[in-house]
C-alpha cells in the first residue's frame, strides 16, 4: 500500500461500482423528469448557520457531525460541508425569490453529502443522496406523490422488497404537548440515559427517540405514542396522506417512534426499509414535511416536503443482486506491425468520429498480445490493420462469431454498424 489512503469513512468508487451508481442515478434523473421535478445544484459548502438553524443545534448532524471549514484569514470556521441537501435548497428558494414562481416548485438533486459520523457498514463520512423536494404545497396529495416516487425508484432500481414506514410528528400546535409528555416520561429514566441523551432529554426530548444507543431501545419502545397527541388538523392531514397512498396501492407501515434525526420536520415523516431488514437501523432513505423551514431561513411562511435516498446503501443492495456491466468497446483496433501505433490511433479516432465505441492498442506489442487485449475488453469486433491497408482495406474480425472478412477502410464504420445490427449473439 502507498503512503496515502482515502480519508477514513470516505472511499473511491471504482468503475465496477460506478456502473451501478450511474444506473441508479440515470433512473433517478429519468423519474424526476417523468414526475416534473427539475434539477438543482447548490454549493457543497454553505454558511454553517444554514445548517445550524435548519437542522437544529441539538441534533447529531449539527452537534457532532458537521465538517466545518476554516477559510484563509478566518480564525473560526464560518462554513460547513453540507450534511444534507434540504437546508441549502430552501436557502436557494428564499434567495432567488422562488415564492413568486408557480407553486409548488419541484426539485431533484443528486450529489455527495458529508457527516463526521463513526464509519461502519452503510455509514460513511462522504455519501451520496438523491434528494427530491416540493416546496409550496401544503398537501396531503403531494406527500403521497413524493412517497410514491421514492418507492418507485427503490423498486425499479432493484433494491428488493421495500416498504415505507410512515408517521406524523404533528406541528407547532400539538407537538409541544407531546414533547412535554415525552419529557416527563424520560425524566423517570434520567439515571439510565447516556450523557448526550440526558442533556437532550431536557432541551429536545424528541431527539432521544432517534438515539442509536442500544441501551435505550426498551425505554424508547415504551415511550408515549405521538399519534395520540395530534391535533385535528394534523390528524386530518395524516389520514389524507394515507388515503392518497391507498389510491395508488401503497400501504405505509405505521411507525409511531419514527421522528427523524433533523429538527425541521412537521407532520408527515417517513423512511424506506427493505422488508425484514428494519432491525438493522439502515433506512434506504427518508424524508418528511418541513412547513416551518422556509420561514426559519428568512422567507415567507411556505410549506414543503421531500426525501433523500441513501444512494450508497441502494447501490450496495443492487450490486449484490444484479452484477455490474461495464461499458465495452464495440471495436478494438489492432495491427500486424507493433510499432504502427499511429495507424491504430487514426482508425480508432475515425470510428469514434462516426459514433462507434472504439479502443485501440496504443502500446507496442505483438499482434497476439493485442488480440488478447481486445478479447479481455469484451469487444465485439477486432479491426486488424495489416499490409492490406496499402490497398485501402483492413480485416474486420467478429470476435464473437469467429468470422473475418476484408473490408474497405472507408466503409469500416458502416460495416461495423451493419454487422452489429444483424448479428445477435445471445
Ligand atoms: P436523512 O434521514 O438524514 O434525511 O438522510 C437520508 C438518507 O441518507 C438516509 O436514510 C440514509 O439512507 C442516507 N444516509 C444518511 N447518512 C448517511 C451516512 N453517513 N452514510 C450513508 N448514507 C447515509 C435527510 O438528509 C433529509 N435532508 C431528507 C429530506 C429531504 N427531508 C426532506 N427533504
XYZ file of C-alpha atoms and ligand atoms in Angstrom:
459
model
C 0.000 0.000 0.000
C 1.188 3.521 -0.729
C 1.784 6.260 1.784
C -1.653 7.803 1.381
C -5.124 6.372 1.650
C -8.575 7.856 1.144
C -9.740 9.655 4.309
C -11.391 7.405 6.883
C -15.083 6.953 6.149
C -14.619 8.105 2.548
C -13.954 5.860 -0.367
C -13.092 5.617 -4.012
C -15.868 4.485 -6.293
C -14.150 2.232 -8.802
C -15.527 1.531 -12.294
C -17.494 -1.604 -11.343
C -19.318 0.215 -8.544
C -19.696 3.305 -10.705
C -21.521 1.251 -13.329
C -24.281 0.511 -10.798
C -24.072 4.008 -9.362
C -24.651 5.595 -12.764
C -27.514 3.222 -13.500
C -29.421 4.273 -10.362
C -28.535 7.922 -10.955
C -29.857 7.734 -14.532
C -33.064 6.171 -13.213
C -33.404 8.987 -10.665
C -32.948 11.596 -13.418
C -35.431 9.834 -15.651
C -38.067 9.533 -12.916
C -37.545 13.126 -11.773
C -38.225 14.293 -15.332
C -41.234 11.968 -15.644
C -42.709 13.425 -12.424
C -41.879 17.046 -13.240
C -39.081 17.572 -10.702
C -36.377 19.883 -12.099
C -32.664 19.653 -11.420
C -30.977 21.950 -8.957
C -27.394 22.118 -7.695
C -26.387 24.043 -4.618
C -22.842 24.543 -3.254
C -21.144 21.737 -1.332
C -20.437 24.286 1.410
C -22.814 26.758 2.994
C -22.688 29.252 5.806
C -22.775 26.926 8.821
C -25.745 28.929 10.100
C -27.897 27.484 7.317
C -27.458 24.012 8.803
C -27.487 25.096 12.447
C -30.795 26.914 12.008
C -32.477 24.412 9.716
C -31.380 21.092 11.188
C -31.145 22.216 14.806
C -28.265 22.594 17.263
C -29.187 19.597 19.414
C -29.074 17.055 16.575
C -26.232 14.600 15.961
C -25.864 16.033 12.481
C -25.047 19.546 13.728
C -23.657 18.858 17.181
C -21.239 16.066 16.317
C -21.094 15.509 12.579
C -20.669 18.842 10.818
C -17.474 19.151 8.757
C -16.679 22.776 9.463
C -14.480 24.623 7.018
C -11.841 27.117 8.059
C -11.191 29.543 5.238
C -7.972 31.558 4.848
C -7.926 34.553 7.159
C -10.700 33.261 9.416
C -9.937 32.016 12.880
C -13.213 30.258 13.399
C -14.899 28.115 10.783
C -17.747 30.046 9.201
C -18.754 27.490 6.603
C -19.590 23.822 6.697
C -19.702 21.000 4.162
C -23.329 20.142 3.533
C -24.556 17.186 5.628
C -27.797 17.081 3.621
C -29.383 18.992 0.757
C -32.714 20.315 2.033
C -31.347 23.283 4.008
C -29.306 24.524 1.042
C -32.190 24.103 -1.395
C -34.532 26.031 0.907
C -31.849 28.716 1.288
C -31.724 28.931 -2.526
C -35.540 29.053 -2.737
C -35.574 32.090 -0.446
C -32.504 33.741 -2.002
C -33.891 33.571 -5.551
C -37.410 34.647 -4.632
C -38.926 31.394 -5.831
C -42.115 32.026 -3.864
C -43.159 34.133 -6.885
C -42.800 31.116 -9.208
C -45.772 28.812 -9.830
C -46.103 26.690 -6.676
C -45.082 24.136 -5.710
C -41.534 24.311 -7.025
C -40.307 20.756 -7.547
C -36.597 19.975 -7.276
C -34.361 16.977 -7.817
C -30.696 16.873 -6.879
C -28.033 14.168 -6.792
C -24.717 14.576 -5.034
C -22.324 13.966 -2.156
C -23.043 14.848 1.489
C -20.616 14.959 4.419
C -21.170 13.873 8.011
C -18.415 13.271 10.518
C -20.063 10.118 11.823
C -18.395 6.951 13.117
C -17.798 4.945 9.918
C -19.396 1.488 9.721
C -21.171 -0.645 7.146
C -23.536 1.582 5.202
C -22.458 4.689 7.107
C -19.833 6.907 5.536
C -18.415 10.362 6.076
C -18.910 11.121 2.420
C -22.019 9.578 0.920
C -24.406 10.314 -1.914
C -28.040 11.246 -1.781
C -30.764 11.584 -4.328
C -32.788 14.429 -2.952
C -36.293 15.441 -4.015
C -38.272 18.425 -2.711
C -41.661 20.024 -3.438
C -41.872 23.488 -1.905
C -45.106 25.481 -1.769
C -47.898 22.921 -1.427
C -49.402 22.084 1.955
C -50.560 18.626 0.811
C -51.533 15.903 1.621
C -51.672 14.765 -2.039
C -48.137 15.998 -2.727
C -46.932 13.998 0.288
C -48.283 10.882 -1.409
C -46.705 11.879 -4.740
C -43.285 12.189 -3.097
C -43.591 8.969 -1.097
C -44.710 7.029 -4.182
C -41.850 8.457 -6.270
C -39.279 7.261 -3.732
C -40.814 3.823 -3.551
C -40.885 3.521 -7.343
C -37.217 4.438 -7.633
C -36.164 1.917 -4.991
C -38.204 -0.853 -6.605
C -37.202 -0.087 -10.186
C -33.551 0.251 -9.184
C -33.728 -3.282 -7.822
C -33.418 -2.632 -4.088
C -35.831 -5.507 -3.444
C -38.958 -5.699 -1.343
C -39.110 -2.171 0.055
C -41.737 -0.679 2.327
C -42.364 2.833 3.582
C -42.655 3.447 7.333
C -44.993 6.313 7.998
C -45.682 8.658 10.881
C -46.944 12.126 11.683
C -44.982 14.155 14.199
C -47.566 16.948 14.498
C -46.918 20.657 14.278
C -46.259 23.712 16.455
C -49.831 23.440 17.601
C -49.901 19.919 19.002
C -46.310 18.796 19.285
C -45.473 20.784 22.443
C -47.954 18.711 24.480
C -46.369 15.524 23.187
C -42.844 16.785 23.818
C -43.858 17.668 27.390
C -45.330 14.200 27.930
C -42.225 12.599 26.466
C -40.022 14.783 28.681
C -41.976 13.652 31.756
C -41.685 10.038 30.700
C -37.930 10.309 30.095
C -37.407 12.027 33.452
C -38.064 8.673 35.129
C -35.062 7.199 33.344
C -32.596 10.052 33.780
C -30.009 7.887 35.515
C -30.162 5.323 32.690
C -29.589 7.867 29.927
C -26.079 8.315 28.494
C -24.685 11.860 28.889
C -25.698 13.196 25.439
C -29.223 11.824 25.737
C -29.561 13.134 29.300
C -28.702 16.639 28.097
C -31.105 16.287 25.172
C -33.961 14.895 27.248
C -34.481 18.376 28.633
C -33.650 20.509 25.532
C -35.079 18.322 22.786
C -36.737 15.114 24.040
C -37.738 14.071 20.501
C -34.058 13.584 19.669
C -33.857 10.888 22.324
C -36.318 8.818 20.256
C -33.879 8.507 17.361
C -30.888 7.799 19.578
C -28.710 4.996 18.215
C -27.826 3.952 21.811
C -28.707 0.219 22.144
C -29.228 0.595 25.900
C -32.158 2.899 25.210
C -34.133 0.606 22.909
C -36.514 -0.587 25.638
C -37.055 2.917 27.035
C -37.868 4.211 23.552
C -40.184 1.315 22.738
C -42.360 2.091 25.768
C -42.429 5.881 25.244
C -45.749 7.685 24.673
C -47.176 7.480 21.184
C -47.123 10.764 19.223
C -50.127 9.883 17.085
C -52.284 10.054 20.218
C -51.383 13.722 20.641
C -52.103 15.014 17.115
C -54.452 17.999 16.758
C -57.423 17.697 14.412
C -55.671 19.407 11.504
C -52.578 17.191 11.776
C -54.714 14.073 12.173
C -56.759 15.011 9.082
C -53.542 15.616 7.127
C -52.110 12.252 8.187
C -55.328 10.478 7.196
C -55.269 12.352 3.880
C -51.734 11.148 3.137
C -52.720 7.542 3.896
C -55.889 7.833 1.772
C -53.924 9.168 -1.211
C -51.334 6.428 -0.846
C -54.085 3.793 -0.678
C -55.442 5.040 -4.026
C -52.171 4.009 -5.695
C -51.938 0.758 -3.742
C -49.400 1.830 -1.122
C -49.896 0.956 2.495
C -47.449 2.687 4.785
C -46.369 0.742 7.832
C -47.351 2.719 10.951
C -44.178 3.807 12.762
C -45.136 5.859 15.833
C -41.496 6.157 17.062
C -40.232 7.489 13.751
C -39.349 11.153 14.415
C -36.324 11.563 12.076
C -32.977 12.994 13.132
C -33.421 16.580 11.961
C -35.397 19.312 13.738
C -37.172 20.876 10.751
C -39.866 18.265 10.326
C -43.589 18.797 10.823
C -46.433 16.354 10.257
C -45.505 13.674 7.715
C -42.323 11.710 8.444
C -41.307 8.567 6.573
C -38.459 6.164 5.930
C -37.891 3.346 3.458
C -36.699 -0.085 4.574
C -36.185 -3.470 2.993
C -38.865 -5.714 4.490
C -37.233 -7.866 7.147
C -34.152 -5.643 7.500
C -35.765 -2.984 9.686
C -33.877 -4.076 12.796
C -30.524 -3.124 11.347
C -31.439 0.574 11.576
C -30.391 1.105 7.959
C -33.013 3.207 6.251
C -32.551 3.345 2.486
C -33.961 6.833 2.541
C -36.242 9.109 4.442
C -37.992 12.409 4.436
C -40.952 14.400 5.531
C -42.733 17.693 5.656
C -40.983 20.882 6.806
C -43.714 23.517 6.853
C -41.722 25.943 9.034
C -38.354 25.765 7.309
C -38.724 28.429 4.602
C -39.755 30.935 7.250
C -36.943 29.825 9.551
C -34.439 30.643 6.789
C -35.961 34.080 6.201
C -38.694 33.509 3.623
C -42.451 33.887 3.773
C -44.233 31.018 5.550
C -44.251 28.271 2.906
C -44.879 24.538 3.304
C -42.545 21.913 1.880
C -41.891 18.211 1.732
C -39.158 15.967 0.366
C -36.980 12.932 0.768
C -33.362 11.912 0.435
C -32.263 8.458 -0.630
C -29.051 6.894 0.581
C -27.511 6.097 -2.793
C -24.548 4.173 -1.329
C -26.841 1.798 0.526
C -29.026 1.278 -2.516
C -26.007 0.686 -4.767
C -24.744 -1.982 -2.351
C -28.103 -3.773 -2.459
C -28.460 -3.500 -6.218
C -24.876 -4.618 -6.928
C -25.424 -7.728 -4.812
C -28.491 -8.769 -6.821
C -27.534 -7.658 -10.347
C -23.806 -7.633 -11.077
C -22.476 -4.514 -12.755
C -21.973 -4.407 -16.501
C -19.001 -2.334 -17.520
C -19.184 -0.469 -20.814
C -17.289 -2.364 -23.540
C -15.944 -1.082 -26.855
C -17.690 -2.300 -29.981
C -14.449 -2.348 -31.927
C -10.840 -2.835 -30.880
C -8.181 -1.782 -33.364
C -5.063 -3.962 -33.516
C -2.262 -4.260 -36.048
C 0.316 -6.621 -37.517
C 3.072 -4.044 -37.129
C 3.520 -3.481 -33.381
C 5.177 -0.095 -33.970
C 2.344 1.322 -36.124
C 0.502 2.960 -33.216
C -0.213 5.930 -35.491
C -2.382 3.823 -37.834
C -4.306 2.203 -34.987
C -4.812 5.552 -33.284
C -6.041 7.126 -36.539
C -8.521 4.365 -37.350
C -9.938 4.303 -33.815
C -10.350 8.088 -33.960
C -12.208 7.798 -37.295
C -14.526 5.164 -35.801
C -15.215 7.382 -32.781
C -15.964 10.290 -35.108
C -18.506 8.020 -36.792
C -20.092 7.362 -33.382
C -18.697 3.879 -32.745
C -17.278 2.955 -29.335
C -13.739 2.019 -30.224
C -10.499 1.259 -28.413
C -7.078 0.802 -29.961
C -3.919 -0.912 -28.876
C -1.644 2.071 -28.316
C 1.207 0.083 -26.859
C 3.934 -1.536 -28.918
C 3.309 -5.272 -28.633
C 2.880 -8.332 -30.771
C -0.407 -8.909 -32.599
C -1.232 -11.952 -30.460
C -0.955 -9.820 -27.276
C -3.070 -7.108 -28.891
C -5.820 -9.612 -29.732
C -5.774 -10.853 -26.147
C -6.371 -7.285 -25.011
C -9.283 -6.975 -27.452
C -10.774 -10.167 -26.016
C -10.248 -9.099 -22.414
C -12.006 -5.816 -23.124
C -15.036 -7.737 -24.402
C -15.014 -6.013 -27.797
C -17.388 -7.404 -30.421
C -15.019 -6.730 -33.355
C -11.302 -6.563 -33.847
C -10.107 -4.348 -36.679
C -6.804 -5.826 -37.836
C -4.555 -3.363 -39.631
C -2.030 -5.069 -41.932
C -0.429 -4.885 -45.352
C -3.917 -4.707 -46.923
C -4.088 -1.100 -45.787
C -1.921 -0.181 -48.773
C -4.911 -1.210 -50.902
C -7.226 0.690 -48.560
C -8.503 -2.406 -46.753
C -8.490 -3.851 -43.227
C -9.586 -7.163 -41.745
C -12.770 -6.993 -39.730
C -12.891 -9.906 -37.299
C -16.113 -10.715 -35.474
C -14.690 -11.935 -32.157
C -17.995 -13.378 -31.034
C -18.869 -15.230 -34.252
C -15.258 -16.137 -35.059
C -15.587 -14.905 -38.658
C -13.382 -12.491 -40.575
C -13.578 -10.519 -43.795
C -11.734 -7.851 -45.717
C -13.491 -4.508 -45.809
C -12.659 -1.137 -47.301
C -11.250 1.118 -44.591
C -13.505 3.875 -45.901
C -16.583 1.691 -45.202
C -15.367 0.363 -41.868
C -17.761 2.305 -39.634
C -20.728 1.419 -41.865
C -19.702 -2.260 -41.926
C -19.348 -2.444 -38.154
C -22.651 -0.713 -37.679
C -24.391 -3.108 -40.067
C -22.727 -6.220 -38.654
C -23.521 -5.343 -35.043
C -27.141 -4.768 -36.034
C -27.636 -8.016 -37.944
C -25.719 -10.340 -35.602
C -27.307 -11.334 -32.358
C -25.043 -13.353 -30.164
C -27.363 -14.126 -27.275
P -31.576 11.657 6.441
O -32.508 10.663 7.026
O -30.623 12.315 7.345
O -32.513 12.743 5.744
O -30.790 11.006 5.255
C -31.474 10.333 4.205
C -30.781 9.037 3.853
O -29.411 9.274 3.556
C -30.739 8.016 4.976
O -31.948 7.288 5.041
C -29.581 7.134 4.551
O -30.001 6.177 3.599
C -28.659 8.124 3.884
N -27.570 8.472 4.816
C -27.622 9.354 5.839
N -26.440 9.411 6.487
C -25.617 8.544 5.842
C -24.238 8.134 6.013
N -23.474 8.646 6.976
N -23.747 7.199 5.156
C -24.502 6.669 4.161
N -25.781 7.017 3.956
C -26.340 7.942 4.782
C -32.035 13.860 5.101
O -30.892 14.021 4.794
C -33.119 14.844 4.723
N -32.479 16.002 4.069
C -34.149 14.211 3.823
C -35.213 15.153 3.391
C -35.329 15.774 2.203
N -36.218 15.562 4.155
C -36.961 16.425 3.468
N -36.411 16.566 2.288
